[in-house]
Coordinates of C-alpha atoms and ligand atoms in Angstrom, one line a residue:
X10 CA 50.2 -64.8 -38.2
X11 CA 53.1 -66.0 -35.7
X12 CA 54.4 -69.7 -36.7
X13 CA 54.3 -72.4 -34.4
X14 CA 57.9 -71.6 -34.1
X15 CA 57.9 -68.2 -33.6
X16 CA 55.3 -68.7 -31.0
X17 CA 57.5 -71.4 -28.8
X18 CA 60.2 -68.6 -29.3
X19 CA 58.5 -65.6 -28.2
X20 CA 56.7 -67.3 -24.8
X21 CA 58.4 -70.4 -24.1
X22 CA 62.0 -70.3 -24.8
X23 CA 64.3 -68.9 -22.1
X24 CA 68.1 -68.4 -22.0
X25 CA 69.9 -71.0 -20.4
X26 CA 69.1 -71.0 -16.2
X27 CA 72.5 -72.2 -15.1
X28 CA 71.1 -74.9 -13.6
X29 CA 73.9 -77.4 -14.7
X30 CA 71.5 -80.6 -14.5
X31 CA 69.5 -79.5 -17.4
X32 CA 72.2 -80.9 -20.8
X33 CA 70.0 -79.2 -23.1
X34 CA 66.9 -77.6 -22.7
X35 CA 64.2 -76.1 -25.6
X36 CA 64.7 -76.5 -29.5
X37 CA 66.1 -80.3 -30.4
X38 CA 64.2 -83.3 -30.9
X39 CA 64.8 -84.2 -26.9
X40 CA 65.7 -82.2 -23.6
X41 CA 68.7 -83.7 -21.9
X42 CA 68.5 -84.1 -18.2
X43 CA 71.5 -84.8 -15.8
X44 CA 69.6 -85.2 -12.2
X45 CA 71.7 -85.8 -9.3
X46 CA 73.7 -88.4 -8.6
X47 CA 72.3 -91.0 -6.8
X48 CA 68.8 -89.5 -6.8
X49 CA 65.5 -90.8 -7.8
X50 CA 63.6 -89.3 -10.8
X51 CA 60.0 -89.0 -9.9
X52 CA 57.9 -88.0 -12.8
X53 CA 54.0 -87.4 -13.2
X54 CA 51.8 -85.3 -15.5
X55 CA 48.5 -83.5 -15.2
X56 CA 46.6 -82.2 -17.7
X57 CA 43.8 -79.0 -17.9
X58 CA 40.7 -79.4 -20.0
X59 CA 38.6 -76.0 -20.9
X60 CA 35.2 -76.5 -19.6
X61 CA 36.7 -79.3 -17.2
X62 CA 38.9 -77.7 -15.2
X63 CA 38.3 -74.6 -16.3
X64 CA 35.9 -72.0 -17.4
X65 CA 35.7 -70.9 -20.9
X66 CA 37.7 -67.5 -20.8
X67 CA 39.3 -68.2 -17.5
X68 CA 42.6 -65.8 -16.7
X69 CA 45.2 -66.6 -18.8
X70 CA 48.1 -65.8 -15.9
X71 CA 46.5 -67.8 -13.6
X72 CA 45.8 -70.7 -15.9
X73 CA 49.5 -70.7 -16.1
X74 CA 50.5 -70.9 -12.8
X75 CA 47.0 -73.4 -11.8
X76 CA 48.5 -75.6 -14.1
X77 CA 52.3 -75.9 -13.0
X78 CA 51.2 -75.9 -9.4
X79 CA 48.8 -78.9 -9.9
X80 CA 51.9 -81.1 -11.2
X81 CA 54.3 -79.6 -8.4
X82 CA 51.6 -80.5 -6.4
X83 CA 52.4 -84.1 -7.2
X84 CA 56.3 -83.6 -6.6
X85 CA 55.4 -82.0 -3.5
X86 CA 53.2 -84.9 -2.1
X87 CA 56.0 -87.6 -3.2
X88 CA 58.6 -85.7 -1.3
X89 CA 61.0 -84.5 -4.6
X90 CA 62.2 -81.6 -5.2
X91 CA 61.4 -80.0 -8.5
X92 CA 64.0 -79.7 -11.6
X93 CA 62.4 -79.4 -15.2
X94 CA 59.0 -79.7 -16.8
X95 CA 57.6 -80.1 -20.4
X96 CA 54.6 -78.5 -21.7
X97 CA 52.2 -79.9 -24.3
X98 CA 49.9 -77.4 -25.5
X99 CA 46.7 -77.5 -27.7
X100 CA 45.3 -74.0 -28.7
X101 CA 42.4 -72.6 -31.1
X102 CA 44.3 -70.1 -32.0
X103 CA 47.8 -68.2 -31.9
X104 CA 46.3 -65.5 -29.1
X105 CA 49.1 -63.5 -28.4
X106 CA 47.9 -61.5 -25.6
X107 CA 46.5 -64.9 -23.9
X108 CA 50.0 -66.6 -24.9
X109 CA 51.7 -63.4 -23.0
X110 CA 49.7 -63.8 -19.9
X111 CA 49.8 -67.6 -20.0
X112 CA 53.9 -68.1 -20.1
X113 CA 54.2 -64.9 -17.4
X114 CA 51.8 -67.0 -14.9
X115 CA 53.7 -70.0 -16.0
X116 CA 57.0 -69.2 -16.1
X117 CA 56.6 -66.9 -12.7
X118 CA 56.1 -70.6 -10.8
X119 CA 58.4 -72.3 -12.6
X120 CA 61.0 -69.7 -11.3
X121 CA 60.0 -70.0 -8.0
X122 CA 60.8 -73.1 -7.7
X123 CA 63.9 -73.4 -9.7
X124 CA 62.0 -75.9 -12.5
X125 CA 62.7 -75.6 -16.2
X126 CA 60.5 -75.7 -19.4
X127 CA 62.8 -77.8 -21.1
X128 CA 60.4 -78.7 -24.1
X129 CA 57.0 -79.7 -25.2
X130 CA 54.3 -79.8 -28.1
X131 CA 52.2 -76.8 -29.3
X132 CA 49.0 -77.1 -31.7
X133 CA 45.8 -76.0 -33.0
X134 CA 42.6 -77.9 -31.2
X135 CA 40.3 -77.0 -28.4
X136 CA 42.1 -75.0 -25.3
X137 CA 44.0 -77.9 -23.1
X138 CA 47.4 -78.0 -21.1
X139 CA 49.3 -80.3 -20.1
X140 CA 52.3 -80.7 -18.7
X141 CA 54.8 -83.4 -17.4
X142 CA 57.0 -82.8 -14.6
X143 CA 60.3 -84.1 -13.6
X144 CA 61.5 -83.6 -9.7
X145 CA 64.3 -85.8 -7.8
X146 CA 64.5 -87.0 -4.4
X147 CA 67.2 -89.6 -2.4
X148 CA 66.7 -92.9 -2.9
X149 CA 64.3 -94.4 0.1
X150 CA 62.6 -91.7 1.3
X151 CA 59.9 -91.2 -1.5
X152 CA 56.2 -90.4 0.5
X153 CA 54.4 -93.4 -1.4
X154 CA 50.6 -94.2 -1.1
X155 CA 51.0 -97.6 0.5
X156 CA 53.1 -96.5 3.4
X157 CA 50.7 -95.8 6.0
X158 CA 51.0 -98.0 8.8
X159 CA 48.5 -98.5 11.8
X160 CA 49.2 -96.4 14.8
X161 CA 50.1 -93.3 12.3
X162 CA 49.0 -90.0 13.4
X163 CA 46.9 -88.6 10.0
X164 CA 47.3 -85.0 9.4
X165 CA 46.9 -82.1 6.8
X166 CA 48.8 -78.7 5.5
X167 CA 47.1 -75.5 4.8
X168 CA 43.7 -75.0 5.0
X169 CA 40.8 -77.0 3.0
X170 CA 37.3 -75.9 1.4
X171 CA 37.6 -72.3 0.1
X172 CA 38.3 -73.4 -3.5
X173 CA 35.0 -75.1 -3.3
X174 CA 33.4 -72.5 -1.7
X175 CA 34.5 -70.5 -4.7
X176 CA 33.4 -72.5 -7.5
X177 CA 30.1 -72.6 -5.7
X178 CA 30.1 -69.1 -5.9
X179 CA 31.1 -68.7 -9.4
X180 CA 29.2 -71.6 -11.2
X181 CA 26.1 -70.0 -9.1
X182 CA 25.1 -73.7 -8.2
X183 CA 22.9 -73.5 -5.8
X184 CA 20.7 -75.7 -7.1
X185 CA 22.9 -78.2 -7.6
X186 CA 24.2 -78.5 -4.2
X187 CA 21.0 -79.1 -1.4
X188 CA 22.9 -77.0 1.1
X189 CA 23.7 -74.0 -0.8
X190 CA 20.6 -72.5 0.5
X191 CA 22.0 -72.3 3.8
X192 CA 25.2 -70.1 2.8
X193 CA 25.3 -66.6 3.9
X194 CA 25.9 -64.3 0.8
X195 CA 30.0 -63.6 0.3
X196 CA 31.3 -60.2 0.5
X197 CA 33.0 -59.3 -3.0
X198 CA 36.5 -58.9 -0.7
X199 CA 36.0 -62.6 0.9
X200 CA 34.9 -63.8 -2.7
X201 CA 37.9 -63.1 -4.4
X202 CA 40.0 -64.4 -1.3
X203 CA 38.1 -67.7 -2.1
X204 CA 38.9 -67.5 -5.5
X205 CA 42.7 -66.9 -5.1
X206 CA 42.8 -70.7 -3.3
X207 CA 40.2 -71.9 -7.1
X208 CA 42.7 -70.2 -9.3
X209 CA 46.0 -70.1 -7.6
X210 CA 46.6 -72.9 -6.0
X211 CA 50.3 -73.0 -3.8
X212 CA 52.0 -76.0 -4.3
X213 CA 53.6 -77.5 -0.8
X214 CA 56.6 -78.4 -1.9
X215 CA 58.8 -77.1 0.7
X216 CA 56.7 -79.0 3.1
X217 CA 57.1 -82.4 1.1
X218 CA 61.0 -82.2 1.3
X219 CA 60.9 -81.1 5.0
X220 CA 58.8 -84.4 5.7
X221 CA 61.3 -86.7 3.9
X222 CA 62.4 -89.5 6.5
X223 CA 59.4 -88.6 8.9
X224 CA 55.9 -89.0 6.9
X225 CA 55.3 -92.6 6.2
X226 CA 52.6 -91.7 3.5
X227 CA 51.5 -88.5 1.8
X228 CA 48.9 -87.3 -1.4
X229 CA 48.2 -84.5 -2.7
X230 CA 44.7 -83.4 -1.9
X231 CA 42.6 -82.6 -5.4
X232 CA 39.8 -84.7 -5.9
X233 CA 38.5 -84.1 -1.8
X234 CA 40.4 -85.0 1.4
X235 CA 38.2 -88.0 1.8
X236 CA 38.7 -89.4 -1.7
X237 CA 42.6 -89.0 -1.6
X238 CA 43.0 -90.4 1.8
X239 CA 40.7 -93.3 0.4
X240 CA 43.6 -94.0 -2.2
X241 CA 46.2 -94.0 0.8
X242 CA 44.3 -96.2 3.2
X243 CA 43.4 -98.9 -0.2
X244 CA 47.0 -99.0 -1.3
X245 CA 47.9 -99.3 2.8
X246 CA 45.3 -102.0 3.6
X247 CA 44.3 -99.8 6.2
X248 CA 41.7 -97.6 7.7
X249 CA 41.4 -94.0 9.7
X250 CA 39.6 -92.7 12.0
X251 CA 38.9 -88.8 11.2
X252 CA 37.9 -85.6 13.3
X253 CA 35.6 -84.2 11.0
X254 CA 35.6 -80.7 13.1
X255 CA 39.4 -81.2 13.6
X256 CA 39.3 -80.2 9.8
X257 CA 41.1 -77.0 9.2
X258 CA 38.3 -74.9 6.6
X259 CA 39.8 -72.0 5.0
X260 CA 39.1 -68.5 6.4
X261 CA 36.2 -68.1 4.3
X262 CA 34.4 -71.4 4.9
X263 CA 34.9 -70.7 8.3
X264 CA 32.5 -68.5 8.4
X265 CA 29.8 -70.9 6.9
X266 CA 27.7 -73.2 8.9
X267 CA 29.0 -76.3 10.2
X268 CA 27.2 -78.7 7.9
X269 CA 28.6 -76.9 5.3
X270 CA 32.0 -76.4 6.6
X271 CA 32.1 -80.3 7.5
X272 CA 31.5 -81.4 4.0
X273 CA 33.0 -79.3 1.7
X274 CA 36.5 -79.9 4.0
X275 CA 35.5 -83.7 3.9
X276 CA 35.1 -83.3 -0.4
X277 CA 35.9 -80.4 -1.8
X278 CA 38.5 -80.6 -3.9
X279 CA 41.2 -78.2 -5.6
X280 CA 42.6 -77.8 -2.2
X281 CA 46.3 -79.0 -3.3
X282 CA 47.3 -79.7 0.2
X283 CA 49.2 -82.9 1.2
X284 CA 47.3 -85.5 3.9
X285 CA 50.2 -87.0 5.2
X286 CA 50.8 -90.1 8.2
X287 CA 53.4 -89.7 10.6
X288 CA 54.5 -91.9 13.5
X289 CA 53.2 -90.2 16.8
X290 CA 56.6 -90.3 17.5
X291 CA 57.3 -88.0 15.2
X292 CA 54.9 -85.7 16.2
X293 CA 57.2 -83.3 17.0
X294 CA 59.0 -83.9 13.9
X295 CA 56.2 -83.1 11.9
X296 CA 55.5 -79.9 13.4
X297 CA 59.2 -78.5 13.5
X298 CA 58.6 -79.7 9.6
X299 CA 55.7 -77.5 9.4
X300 CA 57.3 -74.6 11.1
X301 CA 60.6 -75.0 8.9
X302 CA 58.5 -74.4 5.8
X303 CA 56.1 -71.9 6.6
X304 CA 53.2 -74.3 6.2
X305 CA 50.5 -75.1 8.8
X306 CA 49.8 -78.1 9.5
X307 CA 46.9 -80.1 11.8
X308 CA 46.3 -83.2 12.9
X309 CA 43.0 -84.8 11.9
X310 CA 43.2 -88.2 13.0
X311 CA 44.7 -91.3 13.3
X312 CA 45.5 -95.0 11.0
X313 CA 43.8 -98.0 12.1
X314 CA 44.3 -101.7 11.3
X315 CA 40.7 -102.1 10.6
X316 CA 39.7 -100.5 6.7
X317 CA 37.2 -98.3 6.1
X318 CA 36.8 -94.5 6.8
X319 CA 35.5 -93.6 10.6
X320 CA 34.4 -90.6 10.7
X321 CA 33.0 -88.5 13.9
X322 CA 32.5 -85.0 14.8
X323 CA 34.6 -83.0 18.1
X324 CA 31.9 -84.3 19.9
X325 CA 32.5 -88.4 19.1
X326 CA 29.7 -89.2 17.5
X327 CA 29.7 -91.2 14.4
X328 CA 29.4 -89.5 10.8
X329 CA 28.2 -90.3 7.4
X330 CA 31.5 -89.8 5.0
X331 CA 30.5 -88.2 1.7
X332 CA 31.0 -88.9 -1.5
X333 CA 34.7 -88.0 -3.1
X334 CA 34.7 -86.7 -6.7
X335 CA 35.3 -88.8 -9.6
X336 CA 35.7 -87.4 -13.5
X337 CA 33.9 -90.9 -14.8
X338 CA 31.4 -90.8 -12.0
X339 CA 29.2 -87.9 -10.0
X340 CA 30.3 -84.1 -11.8
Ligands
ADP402 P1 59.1 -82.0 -33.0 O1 59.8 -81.9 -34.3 O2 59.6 -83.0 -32.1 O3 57.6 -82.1 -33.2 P2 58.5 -79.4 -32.3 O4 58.6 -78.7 -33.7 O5 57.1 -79.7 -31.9 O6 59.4 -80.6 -32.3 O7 59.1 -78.4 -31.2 C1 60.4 -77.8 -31.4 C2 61.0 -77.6 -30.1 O8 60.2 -76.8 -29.3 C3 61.2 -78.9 -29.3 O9 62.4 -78.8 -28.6 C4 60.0 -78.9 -28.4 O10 60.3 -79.7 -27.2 C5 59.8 -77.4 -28.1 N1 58.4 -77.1 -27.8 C6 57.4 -77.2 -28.6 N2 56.2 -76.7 -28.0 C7 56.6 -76.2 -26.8 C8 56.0 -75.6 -25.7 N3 54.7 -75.4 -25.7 N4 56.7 -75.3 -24.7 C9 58.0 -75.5 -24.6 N5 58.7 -76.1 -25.6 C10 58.0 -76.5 -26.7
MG403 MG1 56.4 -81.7 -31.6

C-alpha cells in the first residue's frame, strides 16, 4: 500500500513551474511565497464535504476541478489574480485510480490559471477537500462587499439556475421542491449540459481583474443570487431593486416555466458567477469588461439608499423574494 509520502509524490508534486514568485513550493515544513511587489495578498479557503457538497461516488476529475474553481471563485469575485494554492485532504483510503482522476481535474485548473499546489495535508478520514488559496491584486482596487454605493447599476456574469436545475434532476427531488411537478422532463443531451454548470463550475476570474477600478462591489454567487447580494447590500447599508425577468437563466432553465425559471435564478445556488455594482457611468466600462474577457454579462438592477430587497417582474409588479440557502438553516 502507497505511503502517505509516496502518495503526495505520485499525484501532487510537480516540477518547479517557473513561476519565480513561488521560493519553494511542495516537500518542507512551509511553501515560500514571493508575491509582487506592492501587491495585496488576498487569501480565502473553501472546503468540500462528501454528502454535503457532493454525492457519495461523485467523479473524481471533476471533484478536482469543482473544488479549485470554488476557491478561484473567490479570487475572481475580489478582483486578484491567482498565484498558489494549498490542498488539505482527508481520504478513507489510498484509491489510486480516484487519486489519478482527482489531481488530473485538479491540476488541469490550476494550469489554467497559472496557480500552484505549493503544499498541503493528506489523511485517512471520511472523503473531504479543502483547499486555501492565495491570489494578489494592486493595492486599492480589491471588489469588497461593503462598496456598493446608491445609484450603482447591479449586474451579473454568465448565466444562473442550471446547476440547480441539475441537482433537481439528479437528487430526483421532486417532492421536495412544490414546483417540480411543473418541469417538463430533460432530454438526456440537455441533462448533462445542466450538469456540466453542477460539476464544473468556470471560475470568472478574467472578468474580476477586467473590473478592477470600475465595480464598486462584487461576490461570488454560491449560496443563490439573492442570498449573496443580501451579504453585499448588509455590509453596504444599502438596498436593490431587482428585475426578476431581467435574470439571465441558463440555456436549460430557459426552457422551464417562468415560476420556475424566476426562482431558481433568484436561489439557486452553485452558479459561481460574480453580482457585481458599477457606477452607471461606467456602464460602458463594464461591458467593454465583459467583452475583453469573454464573459456575458447583464444588468439586473439597480442600488438604492433604502435596505431591503425590491423585487418585481419585466412587467413592474412587486415580487415575493425567496429564501437564500443556508448550511445551519433550510437544506
Ligand atoms: P508535516 O510534517 O508538516 O505534517 P507532511 O508530511 O504533512 O508535512 O507533508 C509533507 C509535504 O507535503 C509538505 O510540504 C506538505 O505541504 C506537502 N503535502 C502534504 N499533503 C499534500 C497534498 N495533499 N497536496 C500537496 N502537498 C501536500
Ligand atoms: Mg502535515
Amino acid at each position: 500500500m502507497p505511503s502517505e509520502f509516496d502518495l503526495i509524490k505520485q499525484y501532487f508534486t510537480r516540477p518547479p513551474c517557473g513561476d519565480a514568485r513561488i521560493g519553494l513550493g511542495i516537500g518542507d515544513d512551509c511553501a515560500l511565497l514571493l508575491p509582487t511587489p506592492g501587491s495585496r495578498l488576498a487569501v480565502s479557503a473553501d472546503m468540500l464535504v462528501e454528502g454535503r457538497h457532493f454525492f457519495a461516488g461523485a467523479d473524481a476529475e471533476s471533484l478536482g476541478h469543482k473544488a479549485l474553481a470554488v476557491n478561484l471563485s473567490d479570487l475572481a469575485a475580489m478582483g486578484a489574480a491567482p498565484l498558489a494554492f494549498t490542498l488539505a485532504l482527508s481520504l478513507p483510503s489510498p484509491d489510486t485510480a480516484w487519486l489519478a482522476g482527482f489531481s488530473s481535474g485538479l491540476l488541469a485548473l490550476a494550469d489554467l490559471h497559472g496557480c500552484s499546489l505549493i503544499g498541503g495535508d493528506t489523511t485517512r478520514g471520511p472523503l473531504n477537500i479543502c483547499i486555501t488559496v492565495f491570489g494578489e491584486l494592486p493595492a486599492g482596487v480589491a471588489l469588497r462587499r461593503d462598496a456598493a454605493l446608491p445609484g450603482d447599476e447591479l449586474w451579473v456574469s454568465g448565466t444562473l439556475g442550471d446547476a440547480r436545475l441539475a441537482l433537481a434532476a439528479l437528487r430526483c427531488d421532486a417532492a421536495a421542491d412544490a414546483i417540480l411537478p411543473l418541469i417538463p422532463p430533460l432530454s438526456e443531451a440537455d441533462l448533462q449540459q445542466a450538469a456540466q454548470r453542477l460539476h464544473r463550475p468556470t471560475p470568472r476570474v478574467a472578468l474580476g481583474i477586467a473590473l478592477r477600478g470600475i465595480a464598486h462591489a462584487a461576490i461570488d454567487i454560491s449560496d443563490g443570487f439573492a442570498g449573496d447580494l443580501a451579504h453585499v447590500l448588509a455590509r453596504s447599508r444599502c438596498g436593490a431593486s431587482v428585475d426578476a425577468d431581467a435574470l439571465p437563466a441558463g440555456p436549460i432553465l430557459q426552457k422551464m416555466p417562468a415560476a420556475l425559471r424566476r426562482d431558481w435564478c433568484m436561489a439557486g445556488g452553485d452558479d459561481y458567477e460574480l453580482c457585481f455594482t458599477a457606477p452607471p457611468c461606467l456602464h460602458a466600462a463594464v461591458l467593454a469588461a465583459g467583452l475583453a474577457s469573454g464573459t456575458r454579462v447583464t444588468r439586473v438592477g439597480r442600488i438604492d439608499a433604502a435596505g431591503g430587497l425590491r423585487l418585481s417582474d419585466g412587467d413592474g409588479n412587486m415580487l415575493q423574494a425567496p429564501p437564500s440557502f443556508d448550511h445551519f438553516g433550510n437544506s
